[in-house]
Coordinates of C-alpha atoms in Angstrom, one line a residue:
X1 CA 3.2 -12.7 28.9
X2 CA 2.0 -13.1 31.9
X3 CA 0.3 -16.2 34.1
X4 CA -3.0 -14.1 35.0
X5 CA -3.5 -13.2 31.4
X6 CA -3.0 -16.5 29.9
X7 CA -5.4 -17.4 32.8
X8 CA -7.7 -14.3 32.0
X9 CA -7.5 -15.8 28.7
X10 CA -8.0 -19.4 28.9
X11 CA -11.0 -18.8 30.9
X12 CA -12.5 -16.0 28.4
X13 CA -12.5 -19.0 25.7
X14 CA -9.3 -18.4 23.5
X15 CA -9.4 -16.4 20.3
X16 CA -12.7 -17.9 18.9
X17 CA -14.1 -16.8 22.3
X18 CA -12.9 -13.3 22.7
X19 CA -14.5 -12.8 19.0
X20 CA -17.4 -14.2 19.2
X21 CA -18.1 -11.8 22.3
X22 CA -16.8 -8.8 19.5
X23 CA -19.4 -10.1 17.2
X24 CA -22.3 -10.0 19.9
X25 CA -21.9 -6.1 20.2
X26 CA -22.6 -5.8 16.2
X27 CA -22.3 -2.7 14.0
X28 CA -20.7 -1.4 17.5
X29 CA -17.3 -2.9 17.8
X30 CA -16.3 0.2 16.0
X31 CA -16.7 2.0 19.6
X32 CA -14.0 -0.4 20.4
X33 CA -11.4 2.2 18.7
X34 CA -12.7 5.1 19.4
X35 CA -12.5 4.5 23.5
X36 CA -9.9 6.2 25.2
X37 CA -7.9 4.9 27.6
X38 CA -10.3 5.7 30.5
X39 CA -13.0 4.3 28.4
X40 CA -13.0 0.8 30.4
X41 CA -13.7 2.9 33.8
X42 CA -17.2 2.9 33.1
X43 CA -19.1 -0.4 33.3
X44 CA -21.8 1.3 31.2
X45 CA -19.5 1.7 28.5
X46 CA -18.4 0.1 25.3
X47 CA -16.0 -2.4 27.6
X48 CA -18.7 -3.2 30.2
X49 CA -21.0 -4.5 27.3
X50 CA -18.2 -6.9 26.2
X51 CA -17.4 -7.8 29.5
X52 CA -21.2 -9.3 29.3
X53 CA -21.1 -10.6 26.1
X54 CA -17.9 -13.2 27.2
X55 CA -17.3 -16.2 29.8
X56 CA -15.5 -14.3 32.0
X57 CA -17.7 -15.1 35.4
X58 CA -16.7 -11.7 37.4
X59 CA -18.0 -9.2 34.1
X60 CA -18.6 -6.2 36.4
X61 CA -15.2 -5.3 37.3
X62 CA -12.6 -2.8 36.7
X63 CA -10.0 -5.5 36.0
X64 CA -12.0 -7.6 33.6
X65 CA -12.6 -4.3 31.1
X66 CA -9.1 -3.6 31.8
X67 CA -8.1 -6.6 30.1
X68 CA -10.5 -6.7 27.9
X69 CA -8.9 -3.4 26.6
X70 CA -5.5 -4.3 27.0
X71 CA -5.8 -7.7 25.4
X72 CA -7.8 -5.9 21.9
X73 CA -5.9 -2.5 21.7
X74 CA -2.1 -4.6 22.1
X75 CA -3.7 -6.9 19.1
X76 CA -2.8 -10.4 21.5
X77 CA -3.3 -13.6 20.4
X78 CA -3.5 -11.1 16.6
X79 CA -7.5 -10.8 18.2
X80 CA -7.7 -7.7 16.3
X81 CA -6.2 -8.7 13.0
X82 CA -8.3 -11.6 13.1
X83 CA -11.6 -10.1 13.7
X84 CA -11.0 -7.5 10.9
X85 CA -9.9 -10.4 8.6
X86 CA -13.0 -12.1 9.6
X87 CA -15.5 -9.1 8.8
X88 CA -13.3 -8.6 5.4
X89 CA -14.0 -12.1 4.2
X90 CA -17.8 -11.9 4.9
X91 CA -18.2 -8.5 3.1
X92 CA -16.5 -10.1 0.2
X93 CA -18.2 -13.3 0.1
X94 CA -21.6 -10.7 -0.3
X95 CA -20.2 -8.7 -2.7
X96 CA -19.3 -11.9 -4.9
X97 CA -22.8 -12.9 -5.1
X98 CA -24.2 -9.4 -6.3
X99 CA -23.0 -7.7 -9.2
X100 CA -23.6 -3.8 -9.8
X101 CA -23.3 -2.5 -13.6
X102 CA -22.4 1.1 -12.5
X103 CA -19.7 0.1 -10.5
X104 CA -18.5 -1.9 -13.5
X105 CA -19.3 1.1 -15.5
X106 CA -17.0 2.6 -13.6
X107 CA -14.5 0.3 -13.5
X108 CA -13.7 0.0 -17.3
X109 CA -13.4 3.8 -17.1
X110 CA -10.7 3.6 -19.8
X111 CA -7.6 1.8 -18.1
X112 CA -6.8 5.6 -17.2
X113 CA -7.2 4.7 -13.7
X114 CA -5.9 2.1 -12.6
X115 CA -8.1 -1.2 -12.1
X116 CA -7.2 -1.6 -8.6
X117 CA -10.4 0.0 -7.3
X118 CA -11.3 -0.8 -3.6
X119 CA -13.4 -4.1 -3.1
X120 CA -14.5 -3.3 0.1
X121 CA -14.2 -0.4 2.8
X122 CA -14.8 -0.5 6.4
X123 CA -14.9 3.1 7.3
X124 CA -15.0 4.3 11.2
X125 CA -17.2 7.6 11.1
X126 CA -16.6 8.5 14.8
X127 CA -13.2 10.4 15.3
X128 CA -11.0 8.4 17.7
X129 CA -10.0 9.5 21.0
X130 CA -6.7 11.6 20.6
X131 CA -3.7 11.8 23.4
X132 CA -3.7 14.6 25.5
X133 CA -0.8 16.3 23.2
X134 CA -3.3 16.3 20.2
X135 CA -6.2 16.3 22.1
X136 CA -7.3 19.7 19.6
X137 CA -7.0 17.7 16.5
X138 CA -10.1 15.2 15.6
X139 CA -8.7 11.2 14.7
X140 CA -10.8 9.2 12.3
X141 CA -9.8 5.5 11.6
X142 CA -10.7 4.0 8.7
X143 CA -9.7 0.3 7.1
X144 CA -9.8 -1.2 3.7
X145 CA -9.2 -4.1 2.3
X146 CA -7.0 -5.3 -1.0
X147 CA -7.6 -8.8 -2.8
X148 CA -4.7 -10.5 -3.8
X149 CA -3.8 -9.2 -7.4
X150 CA -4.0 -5.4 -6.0
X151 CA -1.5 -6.5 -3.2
X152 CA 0.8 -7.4 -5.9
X153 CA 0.4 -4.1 -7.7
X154 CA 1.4 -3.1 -4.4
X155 CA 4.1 -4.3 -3.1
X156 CA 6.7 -6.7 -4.9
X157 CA 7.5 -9.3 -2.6
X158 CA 11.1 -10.3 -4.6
X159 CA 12.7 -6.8 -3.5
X160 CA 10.9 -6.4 -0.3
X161 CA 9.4 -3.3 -1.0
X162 CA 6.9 -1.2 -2.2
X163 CA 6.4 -0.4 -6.3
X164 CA 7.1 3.0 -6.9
X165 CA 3.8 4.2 -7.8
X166 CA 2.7 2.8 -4.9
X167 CA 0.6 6.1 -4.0
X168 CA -1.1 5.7 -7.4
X169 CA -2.8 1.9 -5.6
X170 CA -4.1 3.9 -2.6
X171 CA -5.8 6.7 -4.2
X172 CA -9.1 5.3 -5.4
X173 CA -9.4 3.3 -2.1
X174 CA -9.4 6.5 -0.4
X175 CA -12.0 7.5 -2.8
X176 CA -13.8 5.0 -1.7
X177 CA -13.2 6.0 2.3
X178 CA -14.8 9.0 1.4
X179 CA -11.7 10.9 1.5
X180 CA -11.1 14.3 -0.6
X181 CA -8.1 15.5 -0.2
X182 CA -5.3 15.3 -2.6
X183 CA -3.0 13.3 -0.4
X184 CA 0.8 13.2 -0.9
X185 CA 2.9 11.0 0.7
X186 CA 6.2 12.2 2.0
X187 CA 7.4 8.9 3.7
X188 CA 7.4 5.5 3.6
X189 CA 9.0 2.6 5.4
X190 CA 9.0 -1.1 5.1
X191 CA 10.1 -3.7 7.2
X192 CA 13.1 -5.9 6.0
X193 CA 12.9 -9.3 4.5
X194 CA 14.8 -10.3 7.4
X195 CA 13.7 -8.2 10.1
X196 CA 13.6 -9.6 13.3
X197 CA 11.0 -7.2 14.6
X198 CA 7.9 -9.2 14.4
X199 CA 6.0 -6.3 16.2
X200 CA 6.6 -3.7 13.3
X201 CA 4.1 -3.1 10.8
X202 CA 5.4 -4.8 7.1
X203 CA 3.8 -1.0 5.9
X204 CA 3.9 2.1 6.6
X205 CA 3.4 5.4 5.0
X206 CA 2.9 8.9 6.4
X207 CA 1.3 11.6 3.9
X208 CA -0.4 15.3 3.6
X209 CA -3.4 17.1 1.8
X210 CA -1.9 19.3 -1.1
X211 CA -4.0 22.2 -0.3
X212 CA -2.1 25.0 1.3
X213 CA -5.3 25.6 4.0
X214 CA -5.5 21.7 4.3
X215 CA -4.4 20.9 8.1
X216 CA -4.9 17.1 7.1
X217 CA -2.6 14.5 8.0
X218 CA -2.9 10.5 7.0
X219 CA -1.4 7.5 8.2
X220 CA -1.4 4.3 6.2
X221 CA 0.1 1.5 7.9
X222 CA 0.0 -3.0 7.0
X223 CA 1.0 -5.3 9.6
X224 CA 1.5 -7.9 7.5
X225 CA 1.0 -9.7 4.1
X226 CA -1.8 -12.0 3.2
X227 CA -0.9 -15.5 3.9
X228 CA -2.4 -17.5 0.8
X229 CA -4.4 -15.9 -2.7
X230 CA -7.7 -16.0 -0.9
X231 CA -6.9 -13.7 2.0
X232 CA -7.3 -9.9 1.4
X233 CA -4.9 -7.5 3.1
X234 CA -6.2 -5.0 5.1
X235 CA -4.8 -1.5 5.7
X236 CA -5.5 1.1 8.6
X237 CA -5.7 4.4 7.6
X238 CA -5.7 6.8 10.6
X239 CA -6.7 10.6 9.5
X240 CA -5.9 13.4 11.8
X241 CA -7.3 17.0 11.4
X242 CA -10.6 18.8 9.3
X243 CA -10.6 19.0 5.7
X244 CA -10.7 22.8 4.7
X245 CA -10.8 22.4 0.8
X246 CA -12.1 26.7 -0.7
X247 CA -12.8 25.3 -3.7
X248 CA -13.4 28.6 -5.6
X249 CA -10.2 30.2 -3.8
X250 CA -7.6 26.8 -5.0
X251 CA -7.5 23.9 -7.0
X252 CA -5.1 20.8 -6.1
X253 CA -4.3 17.3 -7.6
X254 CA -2.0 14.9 -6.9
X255 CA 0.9 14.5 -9.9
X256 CA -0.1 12.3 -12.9
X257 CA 2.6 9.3 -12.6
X258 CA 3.7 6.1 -13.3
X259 CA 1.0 3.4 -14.9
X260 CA -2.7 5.9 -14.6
X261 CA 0.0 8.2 -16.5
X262 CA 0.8 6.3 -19.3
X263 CA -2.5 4.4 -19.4
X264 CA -3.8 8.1 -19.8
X265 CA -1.3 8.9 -22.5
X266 CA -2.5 5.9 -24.3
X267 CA -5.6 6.9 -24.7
X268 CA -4.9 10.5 -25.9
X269 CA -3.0 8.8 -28.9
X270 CA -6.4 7.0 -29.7
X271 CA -9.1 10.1 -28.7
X272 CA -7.0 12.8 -28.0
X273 CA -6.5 14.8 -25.2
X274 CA -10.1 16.9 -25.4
X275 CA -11.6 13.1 -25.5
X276 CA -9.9 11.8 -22.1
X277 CA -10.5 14.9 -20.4
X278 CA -14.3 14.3 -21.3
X279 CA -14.2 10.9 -20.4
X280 CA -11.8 11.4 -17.2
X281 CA -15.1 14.4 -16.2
X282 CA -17.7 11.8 -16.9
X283 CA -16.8 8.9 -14.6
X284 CA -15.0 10.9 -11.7
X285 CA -16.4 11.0 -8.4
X286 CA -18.2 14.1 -8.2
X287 CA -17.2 14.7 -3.8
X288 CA -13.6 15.1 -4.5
X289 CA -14.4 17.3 -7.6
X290 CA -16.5 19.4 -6.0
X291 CA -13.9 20.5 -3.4
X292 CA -11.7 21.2 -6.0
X293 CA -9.8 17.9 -6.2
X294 CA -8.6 17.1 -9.6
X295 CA -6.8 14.2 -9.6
X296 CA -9.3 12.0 -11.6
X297 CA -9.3 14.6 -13.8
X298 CA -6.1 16.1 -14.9
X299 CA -6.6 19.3 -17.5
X300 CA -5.7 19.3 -21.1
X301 CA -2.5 20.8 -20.9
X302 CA -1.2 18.0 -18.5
X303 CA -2.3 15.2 -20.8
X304 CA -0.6 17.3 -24.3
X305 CA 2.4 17.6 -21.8
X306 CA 2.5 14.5 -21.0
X307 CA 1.9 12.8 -24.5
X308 CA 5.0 14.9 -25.5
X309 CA 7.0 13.5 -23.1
X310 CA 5.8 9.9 -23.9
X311 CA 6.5 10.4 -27.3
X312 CA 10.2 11.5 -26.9
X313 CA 10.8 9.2 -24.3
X314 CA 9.8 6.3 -26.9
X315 CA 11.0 8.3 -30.4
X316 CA 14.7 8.1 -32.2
X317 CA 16.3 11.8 -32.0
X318 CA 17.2 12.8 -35.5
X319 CA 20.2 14.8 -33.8
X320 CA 21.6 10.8 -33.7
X321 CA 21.5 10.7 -37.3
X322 CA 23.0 14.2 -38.3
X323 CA 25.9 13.6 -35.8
X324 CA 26.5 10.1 -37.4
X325 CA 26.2 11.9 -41.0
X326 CA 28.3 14.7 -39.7
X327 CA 31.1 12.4 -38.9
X328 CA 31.2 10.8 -42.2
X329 CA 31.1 13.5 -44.4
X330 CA 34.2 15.0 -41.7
X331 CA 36.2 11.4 -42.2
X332 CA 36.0 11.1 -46.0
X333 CA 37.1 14.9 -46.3
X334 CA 40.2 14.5 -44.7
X335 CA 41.8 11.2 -45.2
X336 CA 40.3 9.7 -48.8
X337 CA 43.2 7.2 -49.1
X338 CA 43.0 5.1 -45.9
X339 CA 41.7 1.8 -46.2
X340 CA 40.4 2.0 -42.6
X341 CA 39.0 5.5 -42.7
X342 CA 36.8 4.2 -45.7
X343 CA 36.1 1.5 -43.8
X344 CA 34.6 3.5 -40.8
X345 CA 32.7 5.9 -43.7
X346 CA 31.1 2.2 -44.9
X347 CA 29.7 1.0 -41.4
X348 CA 28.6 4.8 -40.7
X349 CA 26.5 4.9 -43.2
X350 CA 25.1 1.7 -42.9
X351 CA 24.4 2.1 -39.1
X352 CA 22.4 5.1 -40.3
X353 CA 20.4 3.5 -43.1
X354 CA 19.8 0.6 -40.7
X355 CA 18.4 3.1 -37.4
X356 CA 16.4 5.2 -40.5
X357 CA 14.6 2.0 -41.3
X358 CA 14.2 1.1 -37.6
X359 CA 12.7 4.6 -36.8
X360 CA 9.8 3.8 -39.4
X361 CA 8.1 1.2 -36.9
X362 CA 7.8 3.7 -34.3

């Protein structure tokens, strides 16, 4: 790093100085990722007004937005990080002291979801400026936060790396972004446990809409993991491309797996599967629906299917006991005078008594 920026920086006031200038600009710092790279070439733009908002005594010059744009878009001095960090903590600190019934309404929503629903969402509604390769394709950034026990739902921090139905955690944060696409991810990486590469991101994941006219792309990407219980962990989400959902033409969903499945199959044992897809329709979010999206909803058939498989998965196969049976009957047939032979036929049939009585707890 060099001596003109730690100078640059010194004299701007540190970190706590650089944000509280990010502060000053308000609900606007958003502009701050959707500027280009020429955006600091105009002093009336986004990175002339921060220029006047800070210490820095020459504000008016090409070099002072430069840095100022070098120095936020690099994350130095984790400026970035920090300012996000800092916005998350407020918004939850509000949302503590307010309680809403429908939201909890909508959280007990039968365990068929799971309950890691977002706590907060900081969405970017202008599209970021693109390269000049995808300069054709709109770029909207959006961030969200997780607390603590959704992290761990997450990401197991023993093995390093993501749970497997890690996708399942993200979906009703992007519910909450607004999104309504039925996003599959085809990718992931994580960084080692003992990666040296300090500037990688811990996270990321790269991930398409289902529908077959969908163009949309999504990135999800974490730079790191929260550093104590009380710090959330914030994601970026970066969304390239226009939804095009014909609703009447297709309908999409993403795959009913791991925990929301068998929290799901649960509850068709208790209500059956006509109940839960009531239930499923009642609380969904109507955007996602209405665009043909039915992941919060799968249909009948999927939950029957899947209740099958659940029950198999979990249930004794009677093919054990006729094999076991079959064995016995073929041992005592052919060799009635060996000691051991009658032994086996004893422990046979006492393995299967003991596995009939077993089954009758399931």
């Amino acid at each position: 790093m060099s001596s003109n920026w730690e100078k640059s920086f010194t004299i701007v006031g540190g970190t706590e100085g650089f944000l509280a200038a990010v502060k000053q600009l308000g609900s606007d710092y958003r502009e701050l990722d959707v500027e280009g790279s020429n955006g600091y070439t105009k002093s009336d733009g986004i990175w002339g007004r921060l220029a006047e908002r800070t210490q820095i005594p020459k504000k008016d010059t090409y070099e002072t937005r430069k840095w100022l744009y070098t120095t936020w878009q690099e994350n130095r001095r984790k400026v970035r990080t920090t300012f996000f960090n800092t916005q998350v903590n407020d918004l939850l600190e509000n949302l503590s002291r307010t309680s809403n019934k429908d939201e909890q309404d909508n959280h007990s929503h039968v365990e068929t979801m799971s309950n890691n629903a977002s706590l907060l969402t900081i969405p970017s509604t202008v599209p970021k400026a693109m390269r000049s390769k995808d300069i054709l394709a709109p770029r909207f950034v959006h961030h969200f936060a997780m607390n603590y026990e959704q992290w761990r739902a997450f990401y197991n921090h023993k093995s390093g790396d993501v749970h497997d139905n890690w996708g399942n955690q993200l979906v009703p944060h992007f519910i909450q972004l607004g999104m309504t696409c039925a996003i599959v991810f085809r990718y992931h990486h994580v960084r080692g446990k003992n990666s040296r590469k300090k500037n990688c991101n811990l996270f990321s994941g790269r991930g398409h809409c289902k529908g077959e006219k969908c163009p949309v792309e999504v990135t999800v990407e974490v730079e790191d993991e929260p550093k104590n219980k009380a710090s959330p962990c914030l994601f970026k989400v970066v969304i390239i491309g226009d939804k095009n959902h014909p609703s009447k033409e297709e309908t999409m969903a993403r795959q009913l797996t791991g925990d929301v499945r068998e929290a799901m199959v649960k509850q068709v044992q208790k209500i059956g599967a006509l109940g839960v897809y009531e239930r499923n329709l009642r609380y969904a979010n109507e955007d996602p629906l209405k665009e043909g999206n039915f992941t919060e909803v799968p249909s009948i058939d999927v939950l029957k299917t899947a209740k099958q498989q659940y029950n198999k998965k979990y249930r004794l196969d009677e093919d054990y006991f006729k094999e076991l049976r079959m064995f016995g009957f073929f041992t005592r047939c052919t060799d009635d005078e060996s000691e051991d032979t009658k032994a086996k036929n004893f422990y046979i049939l006492l393995i299967t008594d003991i596995l009939r009585c077993f089954i009758k707890f399931f």
